[in-house]
Short mmCIF file of C-alpha atoms in Angstrom, two decimals:
data_model
loop_
_atom_site.label_atom_id
_atom_site.label_comp_id
_atom_site.label_asym_id
_atom_site.label_seq_id
_atom_site.Cartn_x
_atom_site.Cartn_y
_atom_site.Cartn_z
CA MET Q 1 120.58 130.03 98.19
CA LYS Q 2 120.24 126.45 96.63
CA VAL Q 3 123.16 125.08 94.15
CA LEU Q 4 122.46 122.31 91.64
CA LEU Q 5 124.67 120.38 89.95
CA SER Q 6 124.93 120.90 86.58
CA PRO Q 7 123.87 117.95 84.21
CA LEU Q 8 127.48 117.77 82.68
CA THR Q 9 128.65 118.12 86.19
CA ARG Q 10 126.31 115.11 87.75
CA LEU Q 11 127.37 112.90 84.56
CA LEU Q 12 131.08 113.41 85.41
CA ILE Q 13 130.24 112.50 88.95
CA PHE Q 14 128.47 109.09 88.26
CA LEU Q 15 131.21 108.28 85.69
CA ASN Q 16 134.02 108.96 88.34
CA LEU Q 17 132.31 106.44 90.71
CA PHE Q 18 132.11 103.96 88.17
CA PHE Q 19 135.57 103.63 87.18
CA LEU Q 20 136.22 103.88 91.38
CA MET Q 21 134.42 100.74 91.70
CA ILE Q 22 135.90 99.22 88.74
CA TRP Q 23 139.47 99.95 89.92
CA ILE Q 24 138.20 98.55 93.70
CA SER Q 25 137.66 95.12 91.43
CA GLN Q 26 140.90 95.07 90.04
CA ASP Q 27 142.34 93.65 93.09
CA MET Q 28 141.27 90.81 95.02
CA ASN Q 29 142.05 92.28 98.33
CA ARG Q 30 140.15 95.89 97.68
CA ALA Q 31 137.42 93.65 96.16
CA GLU Q 32 137.33 91.11 99.70
CA TRP Q 33 137.70 94.31 102.05
CA TRP Q 34 134.29 95.75 99.85
CA VAL Q 35 132.36 93.04 99.85
CA ARG Q 36 132.90 92.73 103.54
CA MET Q 37 133.27 96.43 105.33
CA ILE Q 38 131.29 98.25 102.33
CA SER Q 39 128.46 96.47 100.37
CA PRO Q 40 126.80 94.49 103.35
CA TRP Q 41 125.33 97.89 104.74
CA TYR Q 42 123.23 98.75 101.68
CA SER Q 43 121.65 94.89 102.14
CA ARG Q 44 121.10 96.31 106.12
CA LEU Q 45 119.83 99.34 105.42
CA LEU Q 46 117.26 98.31 102.05
CA GLY Q 47 116.61 94.64 102.42
CA PRO Q 48 114.37 94.64 105.46
CA LEU Q 49 112.16 97.69 104.08
CA ILE Q 50 112.35 95.61 100.14
CA SER Q 51 111.28 92.02 101.82
CA LEU Q 52 108.46 93.89 103.19
CA ILE Q 53 106.62 93.93 99.61
CA PRO Q 54 105.40 90.63 98.99
CA PHE Q 55 105.99 91.19 95.18
CA SER Q 56 109.37 91.22 92.92
CA ILE Q 57 110.80 94.91 93.05
CA THR Q 58 113.52 94.18 90.52
CA GLU Q 59 111.45 93.60 87.71
CA LEU Q 60 109.61 96.76 87.94
CA MET Q 61 113.04 98.19 88.33
CA TRP Q 62 114.34 96.82 85.43
CA GLY Q 63 110.77 97.70 83.40
CA THR Q 64 111.41 101.63 84.46
CA PHE Q 65 114.47 101.49 83.40
CA PHE Q 66 114.02 100.27 80.37
CA LEU Q 67 111.06 102.19 79.74
CA TRP Q 68 112.95 105.30 80.68
CA ILE Q 69 115.92 104.55 78.62
CA LEU Q 70 113.12 104.01 75.47
CA ILE Q 71 112.21 107.74 76.63
CA LEU Q 72 114.72 109.22 76.62
CA ILE Q 73 115.39 107.73 72.98
CA GLY Q 74 111.95 108.82 72.03
CA LYS Q 75 113.16 112.36 72.84
CA MET Q 76 116.03 112.62 70.92
CA ILE Q 77 114.77 111.76 67.68
CA ARG Q 78 112.03 113.90 68.07
CA HIS Q 79 114.58 116.78 68.61
CA LEU Q 80 116.81 115.23 66.07
CA LYS Q 81 113.58 115.83 63.42
CA GLN Q 82 113.47 119.24 64.53
CA LYS Q 83 117.51 119.93 63.89
CA SER Q 84 117.11 120.91 67.88
CA ILE Q 85 121.05 119.93 68.34
CA ILE Q 86 120.76 121.19 72.21
CA HIS Q 87 117.89 119.29 73.51
CA VAL Q 88 119.13 116.16 71.78
CA ALA Q 89 122.76 116.41 73.85
CA GLN Q 90 120.85 117.02 77.16
CA HIS Q 91 118.92 114.01 76.77
CA GLY Q 92 121.91 112.40 75.46
CA ILE Q 93 123.64 113.31 78.72
CA MET Q 94 120.79 112.66 80.84
CA MET Q 95 120.38 108.88 79.59
CA LEU Q 96 123.91 108.49 80.23
CA GLN Q 97 123.51 109.97 83.35
CA THR Q 98 121.11 106.80 84.22
CA VAL Q 99 123.27 104.11 82.60
CA SER Q 100 126.38 105.19 84.65
CA LEU Q 101 124.80 105.76 87.74
CA LEU Q 102 123.23 102.40 87.44
CA GLY Q 103 126.41 101.07 86.45
CA ALA Q 104 128.03 102.80 89.22
CA THR Q 105 125.55 100.96 91.96
CA TYR Q 106 125.51 97.79 90.10
CA MET Q 107 129.49 97.58 90.79
CA ALA Q 108 129.14 98.74 94.31
CA THR Q 109 126.53 96.17 95.35
CA THR Q 110 127.15 93.21 93.08
CA GLY Q 111 130.26 93.84 90.23
CA ILE Q 112 132.50 93.88 92.59
CA ALA Q 113 131.77 90.68 94.78
CA TYR Q 114 132.84 88.87 91.52
CA GLN Q 115 136.42 89.58 92.04
CA ARG Q 116 136.69 88.32 95.75
CA ALA Q 117 138.02 85.41 97.42
CA PRO Q 118 137.16 81.67 96.53
CA VAL Q 119 134.35 80.73 99.31
CA ALA Q 120 135.32 78.61 101.99
CA ILE Q 121 133.37 75.82 101.18
CA PRO Q 122 135.62 72.30 102.59
CA GLY Q 123 135.74 70.05 99.71
CA TRP Q 124 137.71 66.90 99.01
CA LYS Q 125 141.26 68.15 97.74
CA THR Q 126 143.36 64.86 96.38
CA PRO Q 127 142.95 62.41 93.94
CA VAL Q 128 141.14 59.53 94.09
CA SER Q 129 141.20 55.70 93.17
CA SER Q 130 139.13 54.60 90.62
CA SER Q 131 137.97 51.69 93.41
CA ASP Q 132 137.21 54.85 95.71
CA PHE Q 133 135.31 56.39 92.86
CA THR Q 134 133.26 53.26 92.71
CA ALA Q 135 132.67 53.77 96.09
CA ILE Q 136 131.69 57.25 96.35
CA VAL Q 137 129.27 56.80 93.53
CA THR Q 138 127.89 53.64 95.12
CA TYR Q 139 127.36 55.72 98.66
CA PHE Q 140 125.50 58.38 96.72
CA GLN Q 141 123.26 56.14 94.50
CA GLU Q 142 122.30 54.44 97.99
CA ASP Q 143 121.45 57.50 100.03
CA PHE Q 144 119.60 59.24 97.17
CA ASN Q 145 117.73 56.02 97.36
CA HIS Q 146 117.38 56.26 100.66
CA VAL Q 147 116.05 59.82 100.85
CA SER Q 148 113.71 59.58 97.95
CA SER Q 149 112.16 56.74 99.91
CA GLN Q 150 110.83 59.19 102.44
CA LEU Q 151 109.36 61.68 100.02
CA ARG Q 152 105.92 61.35 97.88
CA PHE Q 153 105.34 61.54 94.18
CA ASP Q 154 102.60 62.68 92.36
CA GLU Q 155 101.33 60.15 89.17
CA LYS Q 156 104.08 61.76 86.91
CA GLY Q 157 106.52 60.91 89.07
CA SER Q 158 107.43 64.40 90.33
CA ILE Q 159 108.12 65.35 93.95
CA ILE Q 160 105.30 66.48 95.88
CA ASN Q 161 106.56 69.67 97.73
CA PRO Q 162 105.80 68.85 101.25
CA TYR Q 163 106.13 72.63 102.55
CA ASP Q 164 104.88 76.02 101.93
CA LEU Q 165 107.64 78.54 100.68
CA LYS Q 166 108.31 80.47 103.70
CA THR Q 167 109.05 77.18 105.53
CA ILE Q 168 111.36 76.13 102.55
CA GLU Q 169 113.23 79.47 102.94
CA ASN Q 170 113.70 79.38 106.83
CA HIS Q 171 114.84 76.23 106.17
CA ILE Q 172 117.79 77.70 103.59
CA VAL Q 173 118.46 80.32 106.16
CA ALA Q 174 119.20 78.57 108.99
CA SER Q 175 121.32 76.20 107.25
CA PHE Q 176 123.30 79.45 105.93
CA ASP Q 177 123.24 80.66 109.73
CA ALA Q 178 124.25 77.42 110.82
CA TYR Q 179 128.04 77.95 108.94
CA SER Q 180 129.91 79.69 110.94
CA THR Q 181 131.81 82.29 108.23
CA ASP Q 182 131.91 86.09 107.82
CA TYR Q 183 132.21 85.15 104.13
CA PHE Q 184 128.31 85.64 104.06
CA HIS Q 185 126.38 88.83 104.25
CA ASP Q 186 124.72 88.53 107.90
CA TYR Q 187 121.25 89.63 105.85
CA SER Q 188 119.15 86.98 104.28
CA PRO Q 189 116.30 88.57 102.11
CA ARG Q 190 113.04 87.62 101.52
CA ILE Q 191 113.24 84.75 98.86
CA LYS Q 192 110.61 85.69 96.36
CA PRO Q 193 108.71 83.88 93.50
CA MET Q 194 109.29 85.99 89.90
CA LEU Q 195 106.21 88.05 88.47
CA LEU Q 196 107.26 86.85 84.96
CA SER Q 197 107.82 83.21 85.86
CA PHE Q 198 105.94 81.83 82.89
CA LEU Q 199 108.40 84.37 80.76
CA TYR Q 200 111.48 83.52 82.00
CA THR Q 201 110.05 79.43 82.09
CA GLU Q 202 110.78 80.04 77.99
CA PHE Q 203 114.46 81.13 78.61
CA HIS Q 204 114.74 78.42 80.99
CA ILE Q 205 115.40 80.69 83.95
CA THR Q 206 115.11 79.22 87.26
CA GLY Q 207 115.92 82.24 89.46
CA MET Q 208 118.02 85.38 89.67
CA HIS Q 209 119.09 88.28 92.31
CA PHE Q 210 119.99 91.83 91.33
CA GLY Q 211 121.74 93.51 94.12
CA LEU Q 212 120.24 96.89 93.57
CA SER Q 213 116.73 95.89 94.89
CA THR Q 214 118.66 93.12 97.41
CA GLU Q 215 115.91 90.55 96.19
CA ALA Q 216 116.49 86.77 96.12
CA LEU Q 217 113.95 85.58 92.93
CA PHE Q 218 113.33 82.31 91.55
CA ASN Q 219 110.95 80.98 89.18
CA ALA Q 220 107.60 79.39 90.54
CA ASN Q 221 107.30 77.34 87.90
CA ILE Q 222 110.03 74.98 88.21
CA PRO Q 223 109.64 71.32 89.62
CA ALA Q 224 109.13 71.18 93.11
CA ALA Q 225 112.70 69.06 93.67
CA LEU Q 226 114.53 72.03 92.36
CA LEU Q 227 112.95 74.46 94.54
CA PRO Q 228 115.24 74.29 97.83
CA PHE Q 229 118.40 73.78 95.43
CA THR Q 230 117.29 77.07 93.20
CA MET Q 231 116.38 78.97 96.68
CA ALA Q 232 119.52 78.48 98.44
CA HIS Q 233 121.65 79.09 95.04
CA GLU Q 234 120.07 82.57 94.95
CA LEU Q 235 120.28 83.77 98.78
CA ALA Q 236 124.27 82.81 98.00
CA HIS Q 237 124.14 85.52 95.29
CA ALA Q 238 122.12 87.63 98.16
CA LYS Q 239 124.86 86.93 100.75
CA GLY Q 240 127.70 88.23 98.93
CA VAL Q 241 128.41 85.07 96.49
CA MET Q 242 128.51 86.13 92.65
CA ARG Q 243 130.70 83.60 90.80
CA GLU Q 244 128.00 81.11 89.40
CA GLN Q 245 130.26 77.91 90.39
CA ASP Q 246 130.75 79.34 93.91
CA ALA Q 247 126.88 80.03 94.04
CA ASN Q 248 126.33 76.03 92.74
CA LEU Q 249 128.68 74.92 95.49
CA VAL Q 250 127.12 76.96 98.34
CA ALA Q 251 123.60 75.84 97.35
CA MET Q 252 124.62 72.25 97.19
CA TYR Q 253 126.60 72.33 100.83
CA MET Q 254 123.62 74.19 102.45
CA CYS Q 255 121.26 71.32 100.71
CA LEU Q 256 123.40 68.39 101.19
CA SER Q 257 124.49 69.30 104.83
CA SER Q 258 120.39 69.78 105.49
CA GLU Q 259 118.93 66.74 107.78
CA ASP Q 260 115.23 67.43 105.71
CA PRO Q 261 115.07 64.25 103.25
CA TYR Q 262 113.59 67.43 100.96
#
């Protein structure tokens, strides 16, 4: 005989899972263990399936979630007008189930990683003199001009992308693979353009990562000059680097360490 859990029991289970994830995230050692040993399996198992789909699943997931919540709220309002308190409570519990399960899954795949140890990217640790600082700025200015001379620009002065998106992605993944560390997840998802790039452009959003879908997404409308850094930034998120400053640092390192001028 099939035994079904009551809605309230399921809600309590989901809430307990959510608070368990919160508890794990409160300690850096626990968070680091979880991100290295547990959450990568989610990406390894689901990532290859999601990567087979050529468009963004993340936006469809969010759209479905908000539509489901709106439907539940609409039903609650209708039953409230009918003074059917039992049905209002049932739909309220269903909505809390959805939110708590999503929250627990988000924490397990993404949220805990915000509390892990800092990313291990080499950097200059000691102070520099003003003369050294001037020399550093001059070096990068000359290097920037040298790199720029190897690229093509359109009539508006914008860089012309020399590659297709798959080639850029391969370059970035190769940079991650060449950097020997177990800090990053070993699985690299496909980096996809957003379906609603025109909308994200209005909010100045260049990219996004969503742990539940394992996807790394970029705004298809950003200038070609921003593509490598943006794609590397979102891939860093997908590989377990969640804090924005850490993802920026990783993306800078991966791009600067590349031999390719673009």
